[in-house]
Coordinates of C-alpha atoms in Angstrom, one line a residue:
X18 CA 11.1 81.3 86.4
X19 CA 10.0 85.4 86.0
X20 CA 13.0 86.6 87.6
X21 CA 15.4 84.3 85.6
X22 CA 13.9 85.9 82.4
X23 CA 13.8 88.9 83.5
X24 CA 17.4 88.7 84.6
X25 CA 18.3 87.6 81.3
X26 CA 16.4 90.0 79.4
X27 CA 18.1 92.8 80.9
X28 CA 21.8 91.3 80.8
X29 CA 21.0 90.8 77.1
X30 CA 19.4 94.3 76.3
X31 CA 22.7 95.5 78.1
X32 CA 25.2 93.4 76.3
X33 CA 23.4 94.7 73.0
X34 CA 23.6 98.8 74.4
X35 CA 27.4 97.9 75.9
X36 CA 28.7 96.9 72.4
X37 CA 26.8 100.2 70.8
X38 CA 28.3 102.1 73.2
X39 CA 32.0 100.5 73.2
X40 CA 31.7 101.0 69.7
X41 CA 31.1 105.0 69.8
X42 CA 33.8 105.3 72.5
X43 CA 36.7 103.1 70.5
X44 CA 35.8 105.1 67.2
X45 CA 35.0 108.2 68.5
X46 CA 32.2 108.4 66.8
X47 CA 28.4 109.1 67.5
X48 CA 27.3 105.8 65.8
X49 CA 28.0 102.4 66.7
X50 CA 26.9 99.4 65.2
X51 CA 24.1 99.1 62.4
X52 CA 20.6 100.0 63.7
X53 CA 19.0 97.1 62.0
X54 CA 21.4 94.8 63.8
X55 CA 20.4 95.8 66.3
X56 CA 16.8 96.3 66.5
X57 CA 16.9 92.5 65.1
X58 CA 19.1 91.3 68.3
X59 CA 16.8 93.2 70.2
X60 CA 13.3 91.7 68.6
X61 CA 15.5 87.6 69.1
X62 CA 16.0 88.8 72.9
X63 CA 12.5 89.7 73.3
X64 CA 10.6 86.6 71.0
X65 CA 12.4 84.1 73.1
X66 CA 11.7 86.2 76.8
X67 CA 8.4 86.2 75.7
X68 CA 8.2 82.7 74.4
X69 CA 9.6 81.4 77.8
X70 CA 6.8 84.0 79.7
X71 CA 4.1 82.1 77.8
X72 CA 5.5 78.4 78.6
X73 CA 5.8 79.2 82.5
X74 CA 2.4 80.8 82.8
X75 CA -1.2 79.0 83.4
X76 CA -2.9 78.5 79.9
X77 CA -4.7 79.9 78.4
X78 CA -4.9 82.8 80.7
X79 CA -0.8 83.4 80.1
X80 CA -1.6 84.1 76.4
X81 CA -4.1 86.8 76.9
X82 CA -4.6 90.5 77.1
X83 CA -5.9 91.8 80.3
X84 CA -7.6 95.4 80.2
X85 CA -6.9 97.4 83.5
X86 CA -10.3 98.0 85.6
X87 CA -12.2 94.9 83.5
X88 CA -11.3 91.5 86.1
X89 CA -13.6 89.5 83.8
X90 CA -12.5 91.0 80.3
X91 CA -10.1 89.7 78.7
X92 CA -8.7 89.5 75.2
X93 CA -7.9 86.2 74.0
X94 CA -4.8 86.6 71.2
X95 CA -3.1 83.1 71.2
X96 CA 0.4 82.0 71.5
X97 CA 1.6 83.6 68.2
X98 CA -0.4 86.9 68.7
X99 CA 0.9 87.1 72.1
X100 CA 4.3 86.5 71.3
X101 CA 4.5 89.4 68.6
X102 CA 2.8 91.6 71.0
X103 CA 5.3 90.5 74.1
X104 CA 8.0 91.6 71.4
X105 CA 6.3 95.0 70.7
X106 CA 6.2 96.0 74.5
X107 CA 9.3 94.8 75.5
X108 CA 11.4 96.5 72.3
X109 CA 9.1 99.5 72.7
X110 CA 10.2 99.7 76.3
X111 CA 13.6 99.4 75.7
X112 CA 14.1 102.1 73.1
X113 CA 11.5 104.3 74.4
X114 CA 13.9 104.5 77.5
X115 CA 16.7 104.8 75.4
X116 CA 15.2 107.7 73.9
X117 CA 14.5 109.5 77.1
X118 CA 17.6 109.3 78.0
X119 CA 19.0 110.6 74.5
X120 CA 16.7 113.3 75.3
X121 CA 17.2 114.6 78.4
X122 CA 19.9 113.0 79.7
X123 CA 18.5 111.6 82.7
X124 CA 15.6 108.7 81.8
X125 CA 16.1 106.7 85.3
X126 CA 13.7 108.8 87.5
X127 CA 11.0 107.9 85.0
X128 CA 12.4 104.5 85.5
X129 CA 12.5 104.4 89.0
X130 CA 8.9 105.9 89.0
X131 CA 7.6 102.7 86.7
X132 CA 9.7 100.1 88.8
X133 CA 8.0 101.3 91.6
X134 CA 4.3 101.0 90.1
X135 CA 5.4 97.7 88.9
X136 CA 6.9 96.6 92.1
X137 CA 3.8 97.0 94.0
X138 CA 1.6 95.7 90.9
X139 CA 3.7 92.4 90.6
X140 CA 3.5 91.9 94.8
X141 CA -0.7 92.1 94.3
X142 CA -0.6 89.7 91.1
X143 CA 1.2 87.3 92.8
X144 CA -0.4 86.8 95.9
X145 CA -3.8 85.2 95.6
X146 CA -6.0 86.4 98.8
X147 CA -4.8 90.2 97.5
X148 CA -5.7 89.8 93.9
X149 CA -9.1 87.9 94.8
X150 CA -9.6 91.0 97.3
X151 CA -8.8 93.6 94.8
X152 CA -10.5 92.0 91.9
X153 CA -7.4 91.6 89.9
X154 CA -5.9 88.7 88.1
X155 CA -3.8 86.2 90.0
X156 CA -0.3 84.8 87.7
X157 CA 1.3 82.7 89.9
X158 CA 4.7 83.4 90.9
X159 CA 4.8 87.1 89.5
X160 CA 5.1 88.2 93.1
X161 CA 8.9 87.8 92.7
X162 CA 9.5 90.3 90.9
X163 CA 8.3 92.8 93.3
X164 CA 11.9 92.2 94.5
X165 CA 13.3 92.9 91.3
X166 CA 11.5 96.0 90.8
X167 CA 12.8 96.9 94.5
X168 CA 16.2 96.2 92.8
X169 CA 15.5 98.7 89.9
X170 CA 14.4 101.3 92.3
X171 CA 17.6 101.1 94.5
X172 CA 20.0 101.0 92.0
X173 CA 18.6 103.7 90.4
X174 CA 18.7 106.1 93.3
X175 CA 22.6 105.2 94.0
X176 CA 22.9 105.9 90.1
X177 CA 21.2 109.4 91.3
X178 CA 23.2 110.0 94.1
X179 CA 26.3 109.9 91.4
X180 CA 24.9 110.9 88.8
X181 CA 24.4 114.7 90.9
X182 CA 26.5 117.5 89.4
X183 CA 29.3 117.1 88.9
X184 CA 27.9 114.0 87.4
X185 CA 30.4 111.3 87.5
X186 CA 28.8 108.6 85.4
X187 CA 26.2 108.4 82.2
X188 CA 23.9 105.9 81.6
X189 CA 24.1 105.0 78.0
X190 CA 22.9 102.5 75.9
X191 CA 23.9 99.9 78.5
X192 CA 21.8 101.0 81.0
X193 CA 18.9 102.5 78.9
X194 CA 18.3 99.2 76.9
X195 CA 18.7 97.6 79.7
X196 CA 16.4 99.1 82.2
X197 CA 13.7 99.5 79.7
X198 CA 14.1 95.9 78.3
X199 CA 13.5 94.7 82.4
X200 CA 10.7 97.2 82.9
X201 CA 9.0 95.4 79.4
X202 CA 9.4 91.9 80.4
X203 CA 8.2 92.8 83.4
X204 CA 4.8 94.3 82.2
X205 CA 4.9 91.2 80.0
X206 CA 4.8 88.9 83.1
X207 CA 2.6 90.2 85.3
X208 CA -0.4 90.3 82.9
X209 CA -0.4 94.4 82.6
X210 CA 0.9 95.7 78.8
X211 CA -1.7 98.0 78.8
X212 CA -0.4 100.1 82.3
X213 CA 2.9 100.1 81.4
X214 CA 2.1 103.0 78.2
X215 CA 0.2 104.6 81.2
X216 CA 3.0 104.8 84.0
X217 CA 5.5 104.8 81.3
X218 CA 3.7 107.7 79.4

């Protein structure tokens, strides 16, 4: 169920930057659609991605905050505190990548860097005799999206590999939102909020 909502967190982030973007293109303009709008599409995306995280993990452990180098600390929010704080990381991801790439014009070897550190972080997660080994927590069925994050990490060096000058495409919105909405949801899923502002940072 992890890779179905992360699938469809990123096709809906996209659809959200893709109609900003068509927007700026067909009116020649540098602002698309109303920012509110928007960031309340976003927030929807994200409340029901998170919503469906929390009802396909193992309670009450799915509804908590893990703190990286504690195994036996936890932080016990609830399903509504978890939910709003599901929404903050994965909107936060989203725009922060966004803004990167407003920025400097080229966000996706950051990307690439955190789908990586996620890839391998979800492949430990999921598999049980690893995360007993290393101490960390096991979420069933997170090891999946070490594939994803192997998808993330391939498309983004063929975007790379066109992107080199003379670049030939551009990200924007569409792919920003996107990327940073999967890279959130991800985090979200694999039990690791917290290391996602470090490798994102």
């Amino acid at each position: 169920p992890y890779v179905w909502i992360i699938l469809a967190v990123t096709l809906s982030f996209g659809l959200i930057g893709f109609y900003d973007d068509y927007l700026k293109v067909s009116r020649r303009t540098a602002s698309g659609f109303s920012g509110r709008f928007r960031l309340f599409l976003e927030l929807f995306v994200a409340g029901l991605a998170t919503y469906a995280i929390v009802a396909a993990g193992s309670k009450p452990f799915v509804t908590s905050l893990t703190v990286p180098f504690f195994k036996d600390f936890v932080i016990q929010l609830g399903p509504v505190l978890f939910v709003c704080l599901g929404i903050f990381v994965i909107v936060g991801a989203g725009n922060a990548v966004n803004l990167t790439d407003g920025l400097d014009g080229l966000a996706i070897v950051p990307v690439m860097i955190a789908a990586s550190a996620f890839g391998v972080i979800a492949y430990l997660v999921g598999n049980k005799i690893f995360a007993d080994y290393l101490q960390i927590h096991f979420v069933p069925g997170a090891g999946e999206l070490a594939v994803v994050c192997g998808a993330l990490l391939g498309s983004g060096l063929g975007f790379l590999w066109f992107n080199a000058p003379p670049a030939m495409i551009f990200m924007g919105d569409t792919g920003s939102l996107a990327l940073g909405g999967a890279l959130g949801s991800i985090a979200v899923a694999v039990k690791h909020e917290i290391v996602l502002a470090i490798v994102g940072g």
